[in-house]
XYZ file of C-alpha atoms in Angstrom:
748
model
C -0.311 0.321 0.142
C 1.439 3.700 -0.654
C 0.418 6.658 1.012
C 0.161 10.337 0.071
C 3.928 12.061 -0.084
C 4.285 14.815 2.725
C 6.574 16.881 2.326
C 8.910 17.501 5.195
C 8.544 20.788 6.268
C 12.191 20.432 8.336
C 14.196 21.060 5.362
C 13.596 24.844 5.954
C 14.141 25.116 9.161
C 12.098 27.808 9.899
C 8.594 25.501 8.366
C 7.668 27.887 5.587
C 9.517 27.525 1.806
C 11.612 30.246 0.734
C 10.417 32.457 -2.080
C 13.618 31.621 -4.638
C 13.007 30.180 -7.421
C 14.896 26.412 -8.542
C 13.576 23.865 -6.483
C 14.387 21.192 -8.067
C 11.509 19.011 -7.086
C 7.923 19.136 -5.940
C 8.301 19.339 -2.467
C 11.901 19.486 0.083
C 13.229 16.349 0.911
C 14.651 15.804 4.213
C 17.936 14.532 5.464
C 17.533 10.750 5.318
C 16.923 8.938 2.516
C 12.726 8.785 2.009
C 12.031 4.429 2.953
C 7.763 4.629 3.108
C 6.169 4.065 0.162
C 4.096 6.439 -1.489
C 3.087 7.345 -4.747
C 4.699 9.598 -7.875
C 5.583 13.126 -6.782
C 2.830 15.593 -8.995
C 4.442 18.081 -10.605
C 5.997 21.309 -10.165
C 2.962 24.290 -10.205
C 5.479 26.351 -13.445
C 4.990 22.926 -15.268
C 2.943 21.305 -17.767
C 3.026 18.353 -20.177
C 1.119 18.423 -24.038
C -2.379 17.991 -24.557
C -3.650 14.410 -24.535
C -3.798 14.109 -27.758
C -3.695 10.463 -30.484
C -1.164 10.036 -32.708
C -3.413 11.675 -35.461
C -4.627 14.841 -33.535
C -7.859 13.850 -32.069
C -7.996 15.243 -28.148
C -8.459 11.653 -26.440
C -9.965 12.958 -22.825
C -7.225 11.270 -20.644
C -6.380 13.133 -17.371
C -2.573 14.005 -18.325
C -1.374 12.111 -14.762
C -1.860 9.096 -16.728
C 0.733 9.910 -19.437
C 3.101 9.803 -16.067
C 4.908 6.756 -14.425
C 2.498 5.207 -11.540
C 2.272 3.112 -8.427
C 4.955 3.277 -5.566
C 7.236 1.182 -6.349
C 10.667 -0.044 -9.024
C 9.269 -1.666 -11.650
C 10.153 -3.511 -15.310
C 9.791 -1.547 -17.879
C 6.605 -4.877 -18.276
C 5.352 -3.786 -15.029
C 6.860 -6.817 -12.350
C 8.014 -4.902 -9.037
C 11.608 -5.159 -8.113
C 13.387 -5.325 -4.697
C 17.057 -5.061 -5.331
C 18.231 -2.916 -8.041
C 22.568 -2.320 -6.916
C 23.170 -5.357 -7.576
C 24.170 -8.055 -10.686
C 23.044 -10.969 -10.495
C 26.203 -12.960 -10.198
C 27.721 -15.995 -9.743
C 28.515 -15.321 -5.878
C 29.114 -12.168 -4.687
C 32.261 -11.792 -6.749
C 31.349 -12.983 -9.963
C 30.807 -13.420 -12.682
C 28.044 -11.430 -13.672
C 25.290 -13.700 -15.099
C 24.355 -13.485 -18.470
C 20.536 -14.543 -17.386
C 20.304 -11.029 -15.420
C 17.304 -9.916 -17.513
C 17.151 -6.308 -15.117
C 19.659 -5.460 -16.412
C 20.162 -6.239 -19.816
C 16.619 -3.817 -20.270
C 18.437 -1.124 -17.656
C 21.236 -0.995 -19.531
C 19.767 -1.211 -23.225
C 17.298 0.888 -22.630
C 19.831 3.700 -20.870
C 21.920 3.229 -24.369
C 19.411 4.133 -26.223
C 18.380 7.021 -24.552
C 19.511 10.096 -26.498
C 19.640 10.353 -30.268
C 22.663 10.992 -32.088
C 25.206 12.141 -29.713
C 26.745 10.080 -27.392
C 24.483 9.474 -24.114
C 27.547 10.568 -22.034
C 31.455 11.339 -23.225
C 29.287 13.379 -25.972
C 32.318 16.479 -26.182
C 35.158 14.886 -27.810
C 38.171 15.760 -29.499
C 40.489 12.831 -31.456
C 43.945 12.888 -33.252
C 45.682 10.074 -34.727
C 49.006 8.979 -33.620
C 51.576 5.745 -33.486
C 52.008 3.573 -29.965
C 56.158 2.190 -29.750
C 56.426 -0.843 -27.566
C 59.514 -1.022 -25.463
C 59.490 -4.512 -25.299
C 59.203 -4.840 -21.465
C 56.225 -6.273 -21.587
C 56.535 -9.780 -22.975
C 57.547 -11.481 -19.208
C 53.823 -10.956 -18.648
C 52.068 -10.137 -21.484
C 52.030 -11.558 -25.360
C 50.041 -8.901 -26.862
C 52.257 -8.585 -30.220
C 51.614 -4.452 -30.401
C 53.678 -4.466 -27.048
C 57.173 -5.873 -28.198
C 60.230 -4.131 -28.373
C 59.615 -1.268 -31.146
C 56.292 -2.416 -32.747
C 54.796 0.575 -34.053
C 51.071 0.564 -33.870
C 49.348 2.812 -35.154
C 46.344 4.838 -33.275
C 43.705 7.284 -32.420
C 42.711 9.025 -29.447
C 39.731 10.277 -27.927
C 39.569 12.769 -25.226
C 35.698 13.482 -24.013
C 33.894 15.331 -20.741
C 31.609 12.961 -19.363
C 28.089 15.015 -19.211
C 27.688 17.862 -21.312
C 26.014 17.618 -24.594
C 28.034 18.184 -27.681
C 27.683 22.078 -27.699
C 29.328 22.706 -23.827
C 32.578 24.124 -23.284
C 36.010 22.033 -22.402
C 36.559 23.297 -19.150
C 34.045 22.449 -17.195
C 34.657 20.693 -13.704
C 34.407 16.959 -14.974
C 35.973 13.545 -15.385
C 37.578 12.911 -18.766
C 37.555 10.583 -20.568
C 41.116 8.417 -22.384
C 39.837 6.572 -24.821
C 42.936 5.224 -27.244
C 42.012 2.790 -30.235
C 44.970 0.095 -31.447
C 45.294 -1.105 -35.205
C 47.025 -3.917 -34.175
C 47.976 -6.495 -36.598
C 45.478 -8.843 -34.213
C 43.007 -7.097 -34.347
C 41.665 -4.295 -33.140
C 42.254 -3.610 -28.859
C 40.351 -0.693 -27.396
C 42.324 0.746 -23.973
C 38.747 3.104 -23.375
C 39.717 4.785 -20.405
C 39.413 7.938 -17.530
C 41.530 10.746 -16.933
C 40.432 9.250 -12.734
C 41.761 5.753 -11.977
C 38.816 5.314 -9.939
C 34.844 4.962 -11.132
C 31.754 6.702 -8.823
C 30.008 3.009 -8.607
C 31.420 -0.394 -8.968
C 28.553 -2.229 -10.093
C 26.787 -1.220 -13.791
C 23.458 -1.933 -13.125
C 24.633 1.506 -11.485
C 25.564 3.422 -14.599
C 22.021 5.024 -15.389
C 21.340 5.659 -12.158
C 24.498 8.022 -11.461
C 24.427 9.334 -14.990
C 20.876 10.365 -14.722
C 21.660 12.008 -11.615
C 25.273 14.308 -13.378
C 22.907 14.813 -16.365
C 20.732 17.725 -16.382
C 17.478 17.517 -14.655
C 15.343 16.590 -17.045
C 12.255 18.919 -15.887
C 14.639 21.697 -17.626
C 17.785 20.443 -19.076
C 19.917 22.744 -16.568
C 22.636 23.007 -15.868
C 24.738 21.970 -18.684
C 27.981 19.926 -18.220
C 28.381 20.560 -14.181
C 27.734 18.914 -11.503
C 27.059 21.599 -9.031
C 23.459 20.543 -8.769
C 21.224 19.237 -6.859
C 19.797 15.896 -8.488
C 24.397 14.919 -8.003
C 24.829 15.156 -4.630
C 22.087 13.981 -3.759
C 22.782 10.677 -5.908
C 26.178 11.012 -4.245
C 25.720 11.578 -0.784
C 22.852 8.573 -0.734
C 25.508 6.546 -2.136
C 28.194 6.346 -1.295
C 30.954 4.278 -3.528
C 30.977 7.590 -5.159
C 32.503 9.050 -2.638
C 36.180 8.372 -3.687
C 35.855 9.485 -7.687
C 33.956 12.079 -6.704
C 36.450 12.950 -3.567
C 39.112 13.343 -7.346
C 36.855 15.326 -9.686
C 36.122 18.436 -6.662
C 40.479 18.140 -6.978
C 42.192 20.199 -9.459
C 41.901 16.486 -11.884
C 38.689 18.089 -12.320
C 39.873 20.872 -14.771
C 42.395 19.754 -16.515
C 44.822 22.389 -18.521
C 45.867 21.039 -21.021
C 44.826 16.831 -23.074
C 48.170 17.029 -23.758
C 49.401 17.420 -19.640
C 46.518 14.742 -18.751
C 47.180 11.417 -17.143
C 44.833 8.466 -17.719
C 43.962 5.289 -16.677
C 42.475 1.945 -17.571
C 40.424 1.929 -14.162
C 39.618 -1.781 -14.520
C 42.203 -4.172 -12.913
C 42.655 -6.716 -16.201
C 44.225 -9.674 -16.950
C 47.386 -10.291 -18.933
C 48.609 -13.623 -20.215
C 52.456 -14.586 -21.221
C 52.940 -16.515 -24.048
C 53.419 -19.773 -21.421
C 50.035 -19.558 -19.832
C 50.838 -17.852 -17.668
C 48.358 -14.927 -16.177
C 48.862 -11.841 -13.657
C 46.706 -9.223 -13.153
C 47.455 -5.790 -14.073
C 46.228 -2.009 -14.241
C 47.342 0.860 -17.325
C 48.548 4.263 -16.802
C 48.976 6.552 -19.490
C 51.665 8.900 -18.111
C 51.772 12.243 -19.435
C 55.628 13.767 -20.884
C 54.997 17.247 -19.929
C 53.240 15.965 -15.930
C 50.034 16.176 -15.187
C 48.919 20.242 -14.674
C 45.317 21.678 -14.246
C 43.667 25.246 -14.700
C 42.353 26.966 -11.887
C 39.200 27.580 -11.272
C 38.704 31.028 -12.180
C 40.633 30.393 -15.363
C 38.227 27.249 -15.912
C 35.189 29.443 -15.185
C 36.815 32.781 -17.612
C 37.553 30.416 -20.367
C 34.263 28.371 -20.701
C 33.140 32.403 -21.713
C 36.354 33.252 -23.656
C 37.379 29.813 -25.253
C 34.548 27.084 -24.607
C 37.073 24.906 -27.042
C 39.793 25.879 -25.171
C 40.809 22.222 -24.579
C 40.605 20.558 -28.464
C 42.055 23.937 -29.594
C 45.301 23.169 -27.038
C 45.537 19.847 -28.688
C 44.838 20.628 -32.552
C 47.477 23.568 -32.015
C 50.261 21.503 -30.658
C 50.055 18.710 -32.802
C 49.975 21.677 -36.016
C 52.678 23.495 -34.163
C 55.089 20.038 -34.320
C 54.853 19.742 -29.611
C 53.350 16.056 -30.637
C 51.371 15.187 -26.845
C 53.445 12.243 -25.624
C 52.246 9.949 -23.347
C 53.685 6.426 -21.909
C 51.579 3.366 -20.909
C 53.021 1.538 -17.535
C 51.202 -0.849 -15.848
C 51.435 -2.059 -11.890
C 51.262 -5.752 -12.357
C 49.805 -7.808 -9.661
C 49.750 -11.535 -8.764
C 46.931 -13.275 -10.331
C 45.515 -14.585 -6.714
C 42.078 -16.610 -6.288
C 40.970 -13.854 -3.948
C 42.276 -11.334 -6.517
C 43.838 -8.660 -3.794
C 46.480 -6.987 -3.676
C 48.269 -5.910 -0.462
C 44.107 -5.420 1.094
C 43.184 -3.416 -2.291
C 40.127 -5.762 -3.879
C 40.930 -5.343 -6.899
C 37.602 -6.102 -8.609
C 36.828 -2.707 -6.634
C 37.309 -0.032 -10.082
C 36.199 2.464 -6.463
C 40.153 1.559 -5.387
C 43.194 2.431 -6.345
C 46.324 0.678 -5.286
C 49.321 3.568 -5.061
C 52.174 3.565 -6.674
C 54.446 3.409 -3.507
C 53.028 0.068 -2.730
C 53.486 -1.220 -6.184
C 55.217 0.710 -8.946
C 54.050 1.532 -12.537
C 55.914 0.091 -15.223
C 56.783 1.276 -18.715
C 56.019 -0.700 -21.957
C 55.837 1.511 -24.810
C 55.211 5.480 -25.752
C 52.268 7.209 -27.706
C 52.766 9.561 -29.779
C 49.403 12.230 -31.498
C 51.537 13.685 -34.886
C 48.268 14.272 -36.864
C 44.807 16.115 -36.647
C 41.787 14.542 -38.249
C 40.731 15.850 -41.710
C 36.990 14.989 -40.710
C 35.741 15.437 -37.150
C 32.747 13.823 -37.746
C 33.848 11.047 -39.843
C 36.742 10.300 -38.303
C 35.955 12.139 -34.059
C 32.333 11.495 -34.152
C 32.157 8.364 -35.698
C 34.991 6.034 -33.731
C 33.619 3.721 -31.385
C 34.758 2.226 -28.805
C 34.438 -1.074 -27.235
C 35.968 -2.046 -23.560
C 35.709 -5.921 -24.885
C 38.090 -5.453 -27.535
C 40.288 -7.352 -27.054
C 44.173 -9.014 -28.600
C 45.820 -12.431 -27.503
C 47.278 -11.334 -24.030
C 45.234 -8.873 -22.219
C 41.513 -10.707 -21.008
C 38.943 -9.242 -18.644
C 38.150 -9.989 -14.624
C 35.108 -10.366 -13.101
C 35.224 -6.337 -12.368
C 30.940 -5.867 -12.080
C 31.354 -2.661 -13.552
C 33.313 -4.041 -16.635
C 30.687 -7.068 -16.821
C 28.020 -4.448 -18.518
C 30.688 -1.651 -20.092
C 31.373 -5.286 -21.864
C 27.806 -5.489 -22.977
C 26.515 -1.368 -23.339
C 29.773 -0.359 -25.537
C 28.490 -2.632 -28.321
C 24.777 -2.224 -27.278
C 25.279 1.814 -27.573
C 26.621 1.867 -30.654
C 24.187 0.129 -33.167
C 21.961 2.576 -32.115
C 24.427 5.400 -32.467
C 25.897 4.741 -35.206
C 22.353 3.247 -37.174
C 22.881 -0.041 -37.532
C 25.714 -3.293 -36.940
C 28.423 -2.977 -38.946
C 29.956 0.235 -37.787
C 33.053 -1.212 -38.027
C 33.488 -0.937 -41.466
C 33.281 2.920 -40.931
C 37.021 3.437 -42.447
C 38.276 4.807 -38.569
C 36.724 1.882 -36.684
C 38.524 -0.548 -39.614
C 40.594 -3.196 -38.469
C 44.151 -2.954 -39.534
C 44.131 -7.557 -40.179
C 42.368 -9.238 -41.782
C 38.438 -9.855 -41.170
C 36.403 -12.767 -42.091
C 33.167 -12.726 -39.538
C 30.856 -14.595 -41.143
C 28.587 -11.507 -40.391
C 26.159 -10.121 -42.525
C 24.453 -7.999 -44.543
C 22.500 -5.190 -41.682
C 21.667 -1.415 -42.392
C 25.244 0.247 -43.706
C 26.438 -2.837 -45.828
C 29.258 -1.714 -47.149
C 31.770 -4.850 -47.948
C 30.872 -7.419 -50.602
C 30.333 -10.656 -48.788
C 31.660 -13.494 -51.597
C 31.019 -17.301 -51.016
C 27.794 -18.693 -50.500
C 27.997 -20.626 -46.681
C 28.249 -17.755 -44.425
C 28.756 -20.652 -41.636
C 30.138 -22.812 -40.561
C 31.341 -26.098 -40.991
C 31.283 -25.371 -44.455
C 31.976 -27.306 -47.254
C 30.604 -25.597 -49.898
C 33.086 -22.275 -49.669
C 36.229 -25.198 -48.772
C 35.513 -25.070 -45.550
C 36.842 -21.369 -45.268
C 36.773 -19.887 -42.428
C 39.301 -22.402 -40.278
C 39.019 -21.977 -36.456
C 42.399 -20.627 -35.458
C 44.358 -22.097 -32.658
C 47.161 -20.750 -29.967
C 49.688 -21.134 -32.668
C 48.049 -19.003 -34.519
C 46.959 -16.207 -32.173
C 43.725 -17.141 -31.706
C 42.216 -15.093 -28.853
C 41.509 -17.879 -25.953
C 40.533 -16.579 -22.882
C 42.268 -17.506 -19.511
C 40.702 -20.869 -17.937
C 40.568 -18.985 -14.394
C 38.252 -21.609 -11.859
C 34.920 -20.020 -10.806
C 34.385 -21.297 -7.395
C 30.776 -22.646 -6.760
C 28.508 -20.925 -5.657
C 24.888 -19.589 -5.063
C 22.265 -16.881 -7.334
C 22.736 -13.509 -5.814
C 22.348 -10.137 -5.935
C 24.838 -8.924 -3.420
C 28.291 -7.339 -2.875
C 31.404 -8.794 -1.806
C 32.141 -7.086 1.814
C 35.144 -5.861 0.874
C 33.045 -3.334 -2.144
C 31.799 -1.624 1.446
C 34.891 0.449 2.216
C 33.647 3.945 1.154
C 36.245 5.750 2.719
C 39.300 5.061 2.928
C 40.977 4.917 -0.219
C 39.456 9.095 -0.620
C 41.056 9.622 3.142
C 44.001 8.458 1.253
C 43.869 10.768 -1.521
C 43.258 13.486 0.893
C 46.228 13.231 2.430
C 48.245 12.831 -0.612
C 47.464 16.258 -1.483
C 49.845 19.246 -0.455
C 48.211 22.401 0.830
C 47.162 24.337 -1.681
C 45.790 21.410 -3.729
C 43.499 20.549 -0.392
C 42.415 24.785 -0.829
C 41.312 23.978 -4.106
C 39.851 20.507 -2.904
C 37.281 22.439 0.108
C 36.641 25.448 -2.550
C 35.689 22.967 -4.370
C 33.218 21.051 -2.364
C 31.902 24.962 -1.763
C 30.895 26.131 -4.570
C 29.721 22.657 -6.164
C 27.349 22.497 -2.599
C 27.084 25.836 -2.985
C 24.744 26.118 -6.335
C 23.017 23.103 -4.736
C 19.242 24.303 -3.387
C 17.710 21.895 -0.829
C 19.595 22.191 2.409
C 19.145 18.687 3.174
C 21.567 17.321 0.401
C 24.126 19.871 1.405
C 23.384 18.563 4.918
C 23.912 14.626 3.827
C 26.972 15.608 2.247
C 28.991 17.667 4.956
C 28.574 14.293 6.727
C 29.958 12.366 4.479
C 32.677 14.815 4.183
C 33.282 13.780 7.773
C 34.194 10.328 7.231
C 36.945 12.043 4.579
C 38.626 14.116 7.402
C 37.076 16.791 10.385
C 39.020 19.438 8.853
C 37.813 19.414 5.006
C 34.637 19.118 6.468
C 34.662 21.444 8.736
C 35.888 23.849 6.265
C 33.415 23.101 3.430
C 30.982 22.930 6.505
C 31.706 27.226 7.290
C 31.382 28.236 3.997
C 27.877 26.060 3.082
C 26.926 28.150 6.915
C 26.792 24.537 8.561
C 27.303 22.862 11.125
C 29.949 20.399 10.567
C 29.611 16.446 11.279
C 31.142 14.047 12.935
C 32.640 11.433 11.755
C 29.819 8.123 11.480
C 32.968 5.847 10.641
C 35.902 5.372 12.077
C 38.688 7.457 10.192
C 40.675 5.212 8.266
C 44.337 4.598 9.387
C 46.558 4.870 5.564
C 50.095 5.737 4.754
C 49.480 8.922 1.787
C 50.636 8.781 -1.449
C 53.011 11.229 -3.014
C 52.345 10.254 -6.173
C 48.859 11.478 -5.926
C 49.702 15.223 -5.866
C 50.678 17.498 -8.699
C 52.924 19.472 -6.703
C 56.869 18.545 -5.966
C 57.854 18.108 -9.467
C 59.292 19.514 -12.792
C 58.260 18.762 -16.758
C 59.338 19.708 -20.016
C 58.105 23.089 -21.310
C 57.323 21.837 -24.636
C 53.951 23.513 -26.610
C 53.671 25.758 -23.650
C 52.537 28.818 -24.197
C 54.606 32.515 -23.542
C 52.640 35.809 -23.604
C 54.837 38.425 -24.791
C 53.594 42.010 -24.721
C 55.086 43.843 -26.951
C 55.138 47.674 -27.119
C 55.364 49.622 -30.128
C 57.575 51.729 -29.219
C 59.895 48.928 -27.835
C 62.658 47.100 -30.399
C 60.929 44.674 -32.343
C 64.340 42.872 -33.616
C 65.088 42.170 -29.517
C 61.358 41.010 -29.268
C 61.717 38.851 -32.746
C 65.268 37.315 -31.048
C 63.365 36.491 -28.097
C 60.753 34.213 -30.544
C 62.861 32.441 -31.650
C 65.208 31.798 -28.588
C 61.791 30.422 -26.919
C 61.114 28.159 -30.161
C 64.161 27.041 -29.220
C 63.198 25.632 -26.878
C 59.781 23.636 -27.506
C 57.579 26.721 -26.018
C 55.291 28.630 -28.354
C 55.766 32.656 -28.228
C 52.385 34.709 -29.175
C 53.589 38.416 -29.669
C 50.527 41.048 -27.918
C 50.355 44.353 -29.258
C 47.727 46.916 -29.449
C 46.576 46.444 -32.769
C 47.394 43.573 -34.705
C 49.134 42.983 -38.070
C 53.392 43.967 -37.906
C 55.672 45.187 -35.090
C 58.374 46.778 -37.885
C 61.604 46.860 -36.457
C 64.876 49.274 -37.807
C 67.307 46.202 -38.390
C 67.413 43.997 -41.278
C 65.433 40.760 -39.219
C 61.682 42.387 -41.091
C 58.560 43.238 -39.196
C 57.666 41.164 -36.410
C 53.922 39.517 -36.365
C 51.348 40.161 -33.885
C 49.264 37.029 -33.250
C 47.234 38.913 -30.145
C 46.065 41.986 -29.519
C 45.068 43.723 -26.221
C 41.210 43.556 -27.131
C 41.306 39.528 -27.655
C 44.155 38.911 -24.737
C 43.612 36.840 -21.694
C 45.929 35.774 -19.206
C 43.909 32.321 -19.029
C 45.674 31.719 -22.799
C 49.483 31.129 -20.971
C 51.173 29.433 -19.238
C 53.828 32.542 -18.404
C 53.900 36.186 -18.792
C 56.868 38.113 -20.405
C 56.321 41.819 -20.854
C 59.037 43.418 -23.625
C 58.301 46.779 -22.023
C 55.258 48.454 -20.582
C 53.490 50.056 -23.002
C 50.940 53.347 -22.771
C 47.172 53.145 -23.449
C 45.968 51.829 -26.984
C 43.285 54.167 -29.244
C 40.903 51.590 -28.183
C 41.627 52.170 -24.578
C 37.685 52.888 -23.553
C 35.025 51.645 -22.043
C 32.686 51.691 -24.442
C 34.888 49.825 -26.835
C 36.691 47.218 -24.745
C 35.309 46.885 -21.591
C 38.418 45.295 -20.394
C 39.802 48.648 -20.296
C 37.354 50.554 -17.867
C 39.701 49.897 -15.180
C 40.402 52.674 -13.158
C 43.905 53.450 -11.944
C 46.039 53.046 -15.013
C 48.042 55.611 -15.016
C 50.212 54.858 -17.839
C 49.990 51.955 -18.326
C 47.439 50.374 -20.973
C 44.892 48.512 -18.453
C 44.416 45.366 -20.465
C 48.015 44.724 -19.479
C 47.267 45.337 -16.309
C 44.990 43.663 -16.489
C 46.656 40.272 -17.924
C 49.896 40.604 -15.317
C 46.915 40.795 -12.228
C 45.157 37.728 -13.629
C 48.803 35.858 -14.377
C 49.673 36.944 -10.757
C 46.569 35.741 -9.651
C 46.274 32.258 -11.172
C 50.342 31.173 -9.829
C 52.255 32.190 -13.275
C 54.924 32.937 -13.950
C 55.889 36.501 -14.870
C 59.283 38.471 -15.843
C 60.031 41.755 -17.213
C 62.628 43.199 -19.360
C 62.927 46.323 -21.493
C 61.077 48.485 -19.648
C 58.633 45.841 -18.788
C 59.448 46.060 -15.205
C 57.511 49.514 -14.292
C 54.170 47.572 -15.215
C 54.990 45.149 -13.221
C 55.301 48.199 -10.705
C 51.693 49.014 -11.577
C 50.073 46.098 -11.050
C 52.093 45.883 -7.461
C 53.941 43.479 -7.850
C 57.661 43.143 -6.433
C 60.913 41.911 -8.341
C 61.296 39.913 -5.522
C 58.229 37.416 -5.757
C 58.184 34.045 -6.383
C 58.240 33.733 -9.330
C 58.508 37.195 -10.744
C 61.657 37.564 -12.780
C 63.300 41.360 -13.653
C 66.157 41.177 -16.087
C 68.649 43.034 -18.957
C 68.500 40.702 -21.378
C 65.704 39.101 -22.931
C 67.041 35.750 -23.326
C 68.466 35.716 -19.897
C 64.837 36.438 -18.611
C 63.162 33.994 -20.839
C 65.744 31.367 -19.306
C 64.554 32.216 -15.778
C 60.685 32.398 -17.048
C 61.327 28.305 -18.222
C 63.199 27.051 -14.816
C 60.035 28.816 -12.877
C 57.555 26.837 -16.236
C 58.446 23.366 -14.969
C 57.018 23.747 -12.020
C 53.543 24.522 -13.916
C 52.864 27.192 -11.614
C 54.306 29.215 -8.404
C 53.045 27.185 -5.646
C 53.774 29.573 -2.884
C 51.659 31.829 -4.408
C 49.018 29.575 -3.365
C 49.191 29.708 0.499
C 46.854 27.704 2.687
C-alpha cells in the first residue's frame, strides 16, 4: 500500500518554503533517504505537459497524470516489481555476472538508447591520430604483439568530457575520457579509460542512475555540463561508494590544463597472459610527458566563456606546431591469486586504486599523437570504442562494472551509428584481416563473396577455419569460477567507501587541499536543498574532520561527526601534482610588446622561445606587425590587447610597458575601463594581475618592470623575474614554468 507524500518541513528549519525560484522538485526532501512507499510526486506548479491527444491529433480526454509514471514501487518496463537494483545477478558475491540478468540487460539497454544521435555520455570530445611504440618490456607478463620491442602500431585517441552535450564547454569540472584505439596486427584493441583511476560506482547496473543524477535536470535541461546541482549531490551523498571518485573530481584533476597534461587510467583490473599461458592481474596507466597540470578554477570559468573550445584547440594547435603530445603506457602488475586482491586492496572494486608506492608503474611503451583529423565527424564523432575489443594476451576480470560495459558499448554503437556494421566505418576498420561470417544489416559496405557464411561448411571449402593458439587465436584464460549460489550482492570488501578517499585527501599538498575545499563549497553552494548539503557534509566527515569543517563553514552549516572510524592510511605522494619538474614543450608564452620598443629584440626572444620548444605569441595594441629598424624585418602580432587574456598563456613576458592604446576605452572594450592605470594600458594591467593571481610565472624586461610596478608586483616575489637580457629572462621564466605554477602564491 502506498501513501500520499508529505513534504518534510524540517528541511527549511523555519517551517516555510523559500520564495527563491529554482527548487528542483515538487517538495523539500528530508535529511535521511525516504523509505516509506508513496505515489510519485505531482509536477511543480510552474510545469505543464502537452495536451493529451492521439498520434493523429484527436483529443483523447485522458488525464495528463495517466501519461506519467505511476505506482510507489520500482518495476521493470513490464511492470514487475523489483526488490533490488544496486547489484547485478552474479555467481556469488565476487562474480562473474550472469547473462541471464534480465533486469540488468533491460536497464542498460534502455539507457544506451536514451539519446540520439550524440553519445549518451562523453558526447563532447576531440580526437587525433598517432603511433604507439612498444618497449618490449612487457613480454614476461603479456604476449600481445603490439607491446613487442620497437613494434609500431597506429592509434586513434579520443579525449572527452562525460556530462555535457556536444555543444558544451571543454573546461567544465568533470571526469575526462581517455580512449585509445590500437590498430594492431592481431586485431583492434581498445583501452577505454578516464583521467581518474577510480569510478563512481562498483556495479554497471547503477550506471544509468549515476548518469541520470549527473545530467541536467530533465524538467529544465539545466545545468549543462556541471555537477553543481541537487540531483548529482543527492545521489552521491546517498550512494557513498561514489565518495572517492567525487573527491578526485573536486580536486584539480577535475579541471585539466590540457589533454596533453592529463593522466589516463584503464580504471579496471585486467588479466594479462604471457606466451607460457601464465596469468597476472594488471592496471593500465598513461603518464604524460609534460606532467599532470590543471587549471585554476577561475581560469576554467573564464575560459568557459572566452574559449569553450580551449582543450581541443590546445590539442590541435600543439600537433600542428610540432609539439607532439606524448604519454608513456605503464602497468601495475599483481599476482593472479584466487582472491584477486593486493595487500588488502580488492582489485575487482573499481572505486579503489593501488598506490604507486606499493606497486610501481612499469613502462611498456610510448604513445605519440602526430596528426589531426581530416574530418571531425567522419573520424572523431564516428569512432566506436568497446572494452571488449581485445587481443591475445589481454583478458578481462570479474569486475562487475566492466561486465556491464562489455554489453553496453556494443549495444550503444548499434543505436548511435545506425546498425551492426559500425566496424566498417573507416576510422573503426581493423588493420588485420577480417573474415567474421557476419552478413547484411544496415550500412553494409563490404561486398561479401561465397555462399556459406556458416561453419562447418564444405561449399566454401571449409573457410573460414578456426585458429589455434599457435595461430595467435584469442583464447580466454581458463580461470576457475568457485561454486556459489546466484545472488544480488557485493563482496564485503566493496563496503569500504572512505579509506581511499582519505588516502587521496592526505596525499594532497596544502594548495591542492585548499582547491578541494573551494570546489566542494562552490558546488554544494549551487544546490538548492539544505538537506542535500547537510547530507554531503556528513559524508565529508568520514574523509577528514578538517575538510568537513571548512566546507560546512563555507556553506553556513554545522560540521558533522564521522559515522565510521577514520581510516589509518599512508599518503601516496604520487597522487599530488605538486613537487616535480616537467618539460616546457608546447607551453604558450605571452610576450607583451611595446610598439615603441625594439622589434628585433622581440623577434630574437621569439626565436629563443621556439628553440626551447615553447610557443611564443606576441601581444600588441593592434594586429598586423611590429616594424623593426634592423635587417630582420617586421614581427607578426598574434594577439591584441582587446583579444588577449591571461588564461591563454602559461607564462607572461613583458617586453615593455605600453601606454593606453587608441581603443582603451570602456565603450570600445570593457576590459579597458579599469581605473588607476596611469601610463599603462589597462588591459595589460589586467593580464598581469590575473596571471599573478593564477600562480603563473611573470617576467619583465626592457621596461616591462614598470608594468609590474603598476600592478603592485615586486621583483623579489616568487615566480617574478626581472633582468636586462631577454634571453636570460626567458631562461629563468622557463625554469619557473617547469613546475607548472608558482605554488608559493597559494598559501594555505
